[in-house]
Every structure is written in structure tokens, then in C-alpha cells.
């Protein structure tokens, strides 16, 4: 079995918080540049202190390739791919409504265990301050990538050990490697 965190570097909480500020800045900048478009920000939800490694990069690129297919019928104005110590990220500028873009994002997140690792945020200056929830759009709450139960419940109760989460991530990475 592979080790998804192999050759990765630990990050601090301060680095994660700084990256969150950086991401918000990037999102705002894109919203200003493309005021009539929908902005999509994509990152991974990886537990633990290592957020970037060659295996994590492979998982991310595999998911982004799938997401590219999800948005294939939508005009893509711009796409950026950034590798950061806090994990890989991608930004899209989509020529579609916030609602339609968010529905496609949720469908991607729900399509497989791989999709459950992704956090796809969708925003638009036309709907600034309004976050569409999954349930508002008729979808179930986000599911845990380990057991498939509601993710918030698993996180709040710390249902899964670090070892269980790592085993699930390693298995997922092995499946990706085998299919390539």
C-alpha cells in the first residue's frame, strides 16, 4: 500500500490561516476581474498537518480532470492551477449561473469517494454574501469519505481515528494509481 503523505511537509495552523486569507484575496480579485461570471475555488479536504505531497498532487489532478469534464458544457473563461505548501488549488471562472455551477460542483463531490475529498466553493458578485447550501439545492449533507455518514457528525464526534482516515486515503490513492 502506498503512503499518501510520503515526502510531504507539515504545515502550521498559521500557514493554513494565511492560505485561507490568500484564497479569499484570489477569489475577490477574480470576482472584480470577471463581475458577471461565477468563480469556482477548488481545494482538498485532507486531514492532518501534511496537505501537499506527490501523492496528494496526483489525487488532486485526477479530481480536477474529472471536474473539467463536469464543467465541459459550460464556457470556461479562465483556469489557474496553483501548488502551495497548504495543498493544491484551482480557480475557474465560469459563464453560468451560481445555482447551476454549484449543482454541478455538488454532483462532482457526491459522485465518488474521490469527490468527497474535494471542497468546491462557488461564488458570484451577483449573489455576493449568499452561499447556496447543499440542502437548499435539494442535495443531502456532505458525506464522510471514510464511512459515508454525514461528515459533520463524524468530524464533531471524532468518529474515525487518524489511522482509519490515512488508510482510506492510501486506498483511494492506490486505486487512482492502478487505473493510470
mmCIF file of C-alpha atoms in Angstrom:
data_model
loop_
_atom_site.group_PDB
_atom_site.id
_atom_site.type_symbol
_atom_site.label_atom_id
_atom_site.label_comp_id
_atom_site.label_asym_id
_atom_site.label_seq_id
_atom_site.Cartn_x
_atom_site.Cartn_y
_atom_site.Cartn_z
ATOM 1 C CA UNK A 1 0.000 0.000 0.000
ATOM 2 C CA UNK A 2 1.232 3.496 -0.834
ATOM 3 C CA UNK A 3 1.630 6.287 1.683
ATOM 4 C CA UNK A 4 -0.233 9.410 0.579
ATOM 5 C CA UNK A 5 1.734 11.664 2.938
ATOM 6 C CA UNK A 6 5.175 10.361 1.882
ATOM 7 C CA UNK A 7 7.592 13.183 1.005
ATOM 8 C CA UNK A 8 5.105 15.739 2.338
ATOM 9 C CA UNK A 9 5.917 18.649 4.598
ATOM 10 C CA UNK A 10 3.941 19.554 7.712
ATOM 11 C CA UNK A 11 2.215 22.912 7.826
ATOM 12 C CA UNK A 12 1.305 25.018 10.815
ATOM 13 C CA UNK A 13 -2.093 26.405 11.726
ATOM 14 C CA UNK A 14 -0.712 29.881 10.937
ATOM 15 C CA UNK A 15 0.215 28.730 7.413
ATOM 16 C CA UNK A 16 -3.274 27.298 6.917
ATOM 17 C CA UNK A 17 -4.880 30.542 8.127
ATOM 18 C CA UNK A 18 -2.570 32.638 5.919
ATOM 19 C CA UNK A 19 -3.501 30.467 2.951
ATOM 20 C CA UNK A 20 -7.189 30.958 3.703
ATOM 21 C CA UNK A 21 -6.627 34.735 3.528
ATOM 22 C CA UNK A 22 -4.678 34.281 0.279
ATOM 23 C CA UNK A 23 -7.557 32.219 -1.208
ATOM 24 C CA UNK A 24 -10.152 34.850 -0.268
ATOM 25 C CA UNK A 25 -7.933 37.501 -1.859
ATOM 26 C CA UNK A 26 -7.682 35.432 -5.071
ATOM 27 C CA UNK A 27 -11.435 34.871 -5.135
ATOM 28 C CA UNK A 28 -12.154 38.573 -4.627
ATOM 29 C CA UNK A 29 -9.658 39.520 -7.321
ATOM 30 C CA UNK A 30 -11.312 37.149 -9.795
ATOM 31 C CA UNK A 31 -14.770 38.457 -8.886
ATOM 32 C CA UNK A 32 -13.555 42.004 -9.604
ATOM 33 C CA UNK A 33 -11.945 40.982 -12.901
ATOM 34 C CA UNK A 34 -14.992 38.993 -14.007
ATOM 35 C CA UNK A 35 -18.019 40.655 -12.372
ATOM 36 C CA UNK A 36 -20.639 38.830 -14.457
ATOM 37 C CA UNK A 37 -19.141 35.360 -14.092
ATOM 38 C CA UNK A 38 -19.221 32.671 -11.417
ATOM 39 C CA UNK A 39 -15.987 31.893 -9.571
ATOM 40 C CA UNK A 40 -15.176 28.339 -8.528
ATOM 41 C CA UNK A 41 -12.449 27.682 -5.955
ATOM 42 C CA UNK A 42 -11.270 24.080 -5.613
ATOM 43 C CA UNK A 43 -9.133 22.523 -2.878
ATOM 44 C CA UNK A 44 -8.824 19.249 -0.989
ATOM 45 C CA UNK A 45 -10.089 18.415 2.488
ATOM 46 C CA UNK A 46 -7.096 16.459 3.756
ATOM 47 C CA UNK A 47 -6.956 15.666 7.481
ATOM 48 C CA UNK A 48 -3.735 16.186 9.383
ATOM 49 C CA UNK A 49 -0.789 18.510 9.126
ATOM 50 C CA UNK A 50 0.505 17.423 5.709
ATOM 51 C CA UNK A 51 -1.503 18.999 2.892
ATOM 52 C CA UNK A 52 0.903 18.597 -0.040
ATOM 53 C CA UNK A 53 2.872 15.616 -1.341
ATOM 54 C CA UNK A 54 3.399 13.952 -4.722
ATOM 55 C CA UNK A 55 0.514 11.552 -3.981
ATOM 56 C CA UNK A 56 -1.801 14.358 -2.852
ATOM 57 C CA UNK A 57 -0.913 16.189 -6.062
ATOM 58 C CA UNK A 58 -1.897 13.088 -8.069
ATOM 59 C CA UNK A 59 -5.223 12.812 -6.227
ATOM 60 C CA UNK A 60 -5.922 16.497 -6.854
ATOM 61 C CA UNK A 61 -5.025 16.382 -10.557
ATOM 62 C CA UNK A 62 -7.210 13.296 -11.020
ATOM 63 C CA UNK A 63 -10.163 15.044 -9.412
ATOM 64 C CA UNK A 64 -9.621 18.273 -11.340
ATOM 65 C CA UNK A 65 -9.589 16.283 -14.600
ATOM 66 C CA UNK A 66 -12.982 14.877 -13.628
ATOM 67 C CA UNK A 67 -14.226 18.337 -12.645
ATOM 68 C CA UNK A 68 -13.061 19.676 -16.021
ATOM 69 C CA UNK A 69 -15.416 17.139 -17.584
ATOM 70 C CA UNK A 70 -18.260 18.212 -15.284
ATOM 71 C CA UNK A 71 -17.865 21.817 -16.460
ATOM 72 C CA UNK A 72 -17.203 20.789 -20.062
ATOM 73 C CA UNK A 73 -20.537 22.146 -21.345
ATOM 74 C CA UNK A 74 -20.026 25.473 -19.575
ATOM 75 C CA UNK A 75 -17.880 28.215 -21.042
ATOM 76 C CA UNK A 76 -14.642 28.333 -19.104
ATOM 77 C CA UNK A 77 -13.230 31.863 -19.092
ATOM 78 C CA UNK A 78 -10.108 31.123 -17.048
ATOM 79 C CA UNK A 79 -8.484 28.355 -15.065
ATOM 80 C CA UNK A 80 -5.479 28.587 -12.753
ATOM 81 C CA UNK A 81 -3.671 25.715 -11.061
ATOM 82 C CA UNK A 82 -1.547 26.602 -8.048
ATOM 83 C CA UNK A 83 0.633 24.325 -5.937
ATOM 84 C CA UNK A 84 1.023 25.603 -2.389
ATOM 85 C CA UNK A 85 2.519 24.092 0.768
ATOM 86 C CA UNK A 86 -1.041 24.025 2.138
ATOM 87 C CA UNK A 87 -2.190 21.945 -0.829
ATOM 88 C CA UNK A 88 -3.004 22.324 -4.496
ATOM 89 C CA UNK A 89 -5.777 24.691 -5.566
ATOM 90 C CA UNK A 90 -7.574 25.564 -8.777
ATOM 91 C CA UNK A 91 -9.765 28.520 -9.683
ATOM 92 C CA UNK A 92 -12.276 28.590 -12.517
ATOM 93 C CA UNK A 93 -14.190 31.488 -13.968
ATOM 94 C CA UNK A 94 -17.443 30.066 -15.318
ATOM 95 C CA UNK A 95 -20.001 31.659 -17.606
ATOM 96 C CA UNK A 96 -23.033 30.110 -15.913
ATOM 97 C CA UNK A 97 -25.328 30.929 -13.010
ATOM 98 C CA UNK A 98 -24.235 30.464 -9.424
ATOM 99 C CA UNK A 99 -27.033 27.923 -8.889
ATOM 100 C CA UNK A 100 -26.181 25.763 -11.937
ATOM 101 C CA UNK A 101 -22.445 25.894 -11.212
ATOM 102 C CA UNK A 102 -22.995 24.899 -7.561
ATOM 103 C CA UNK A 103 -25.247 21.992 -8.576
ATOM 104 C CA UNK A 104 -22.510 20.662 -10.863
ATOM 105 C CA UNK A 105 -19.947 21.059 -8.072
ATOM 106 C CA UNK A 106 -22.105 19.085 -5.633
ATOM 107 C CA UNK A 107 -22.726 16.357 -8.206
ATOM 108 C CA UNK A 108 -18.936 16.060 -8.608
ATOM 109 C CA UNK A 109 -18.388 15.951 -4.827
ATOM 110 C CA UNK A 110 -21.023 13.212 -4.464
ATOM 111 C CA UNK A 111 -20.040 11.084 -7.461
ATOM 112 C CA UNK A 112 -17.350 9.069 -5.654
ATOM 113 C CA UNK A 113 -15.124 8.847 -2.597
ATOM 114 C CA UNK A 114 -12.625 10.939 -4.536
ATOM 115 C CA UNK A 115 -15.172 13.733 -4.911
ATOM 116 C CA UNK A 116 -15.812 13.686 -1.159
ATOM 117 C CA UNK A 117 -12.206 14.791 -0.600
ATOM 118 C CA UNK A 118 -12.782 17.974 -2.578
ATOM 119 C CA UNK A 119 -14.095 21.295 -1.363
ATOM 120 C CA UNK A 120 -15.587 23.161 -4.324
ATOM 121 C CA UNK A 121 -16.706 26.672 -3.351
ATOM 122 C CA UNK A 122 -18.838 28.637 -5.787
ATOM 123 C CA UNK A 123 -19.373 32.402 -5.626
ATOM 124 C CA UNK A 124 -20.596 35.311 -7.723
ATOM 125 C CA UNK A 125 -20.669 39.082 -7.272
ATOM 126 C CA UNK A 126 -24.286 38.942 -8.439
ATOM 127 C CA UNK A 127 -25.119 36.863 -5.357
ATOM 128 C CA UNK A 128 -22.454 38.230 -3.014
ATOM 129 C CA UNK A 129 -22.820 37.115 0.560
ATOM 130 C CA UNK A 130 -25.240 34.347 -0.382
ATOM 131 C CA UNK A 131 -23.873 30.835 -0.032
ATOM 132 C CA UNK A 132 -26.121 28.207 -1.503
ATOM 133 C CA UNK A 133 -26.285 25.221 0.786
ATOM 134 C CA UNK A 134 -26.451 21.661 -0.456
ATOM 135 C CA UNK A 135 -29.871 21.176 1.115
ATOM 136 C CA UNK A 136 -31.184 24.421 -0.441
ATOM 137 C CA UNK A 137 -30.447 22.837 -3.810
ATOM 138 C CA UNK A 138 -32.104 19.529 -2.903
ATOM 139 C CA UNK A 139 -28.947 17.569 -2.056
ATOM 140 C CA UNK A 140 -28.085 15.636 1.086
ATOM 141 C CA UNK A 141 -25.500 16.937 3.539
ATOM 142 C CA UNK A 142 -21.802 16.282 2.760
ATOM 143 C CA UNK A 143 -20.791 12.659 3.382
ATOM 144 C CA UNK A 144 -17.709 11.352 5.192
ATOM 145 C CA UNK A 145 -15.039 9.963 2.867
ATOM 146 C CA UNK A 146 -14.388 7.092 5.300
ATOM 147 C CA UNK A 147 -17.869 5.748 6.085
ATOM 148 C CA UNK A 148 -20.387 7.712 4.023
ATOM 149 C CA UNK A 149 -22.276 9.040 7.039
ATOM 150 C CA UNK A 150 -22.855 12.813 7.453
ATOM 151 C CA UNK A 151 -19.354 14.341 7.535
ATOM 152 C CA UNK A 152 -20.152 16.950 10.213
ATOM 153 C CA UNK A 153 -21.262 14.231 12.624
ATOM 154 C CA UNK A 154 -18.083 12.218 12.055
ATOM 155 C CA UNK A 155 -15.917 15.329 12.482
ATOM 156 C CA UNK A 156 -17.747 16.564 15.588
ATOM 157 C CA UNK A 157 -17.652 13.183 17.336
ATOM 158 C CA UNK A 158 -14.170 12.323 16.007
ATOM 159 C CA UNK A 159 -15.643 9.016 14.894
ATOM 160 C CA UNK A 160 -12.594 7.952 12.868
ATOM 161 C CA UNK A 161 -9.042 7.582 14.047
ATOM 162 C CA UNK A 162 -6.207 9.217 12.169
ATOM 163 C CA UNK A 163 -5.108 5.725 11.102
ATOM 164 C CA UNK A 164 -8.563 4.981 9.606
ATOM 165 C CA UNK A 165 -8.529 8.219 7.634
ATOM 166 C CA UNK A 166 -4.979 7.605 6.383
ATOM 167 C CA UNK A 167 -5.856 4.022 5.374
ATOM 168 C CA UNK A 168 -8.853 5.296 3.390
ATOM 169 C CA UNK A 169 -6.715 7.966 1.689
ATOM 170 C CA UNK A 170 -3.984 5.443 0.875
ATOM 171 C CA UNK A 171 -6.526 3.005 -0.594
ATOM 172 C CA UNK A 172 -8.030 5.773 -2.699
ATOM 173 C CA UNK A 173 -4.579 6.799 -3.939
ATOM 174 C CA UNK A 174 -3.732 3.170 -4.786
ATOM 175 C CA UNK A 175 -6.964 2.898 -6.803
ATOM 176 C CA UNK A 176 -6.012 6.029 -8.759
ATOM 177 C CA UNK A 177 -2.503 4.706 -9.416
ATOM 178 C CA UNK A 178 -3.858 1.334 -10.584
ATOM 179 C CA UNK A 179 -6.245 2.993 -13.036
ATOM 180 C CA UNK A 180 -3.464 5.105 -14.620
#
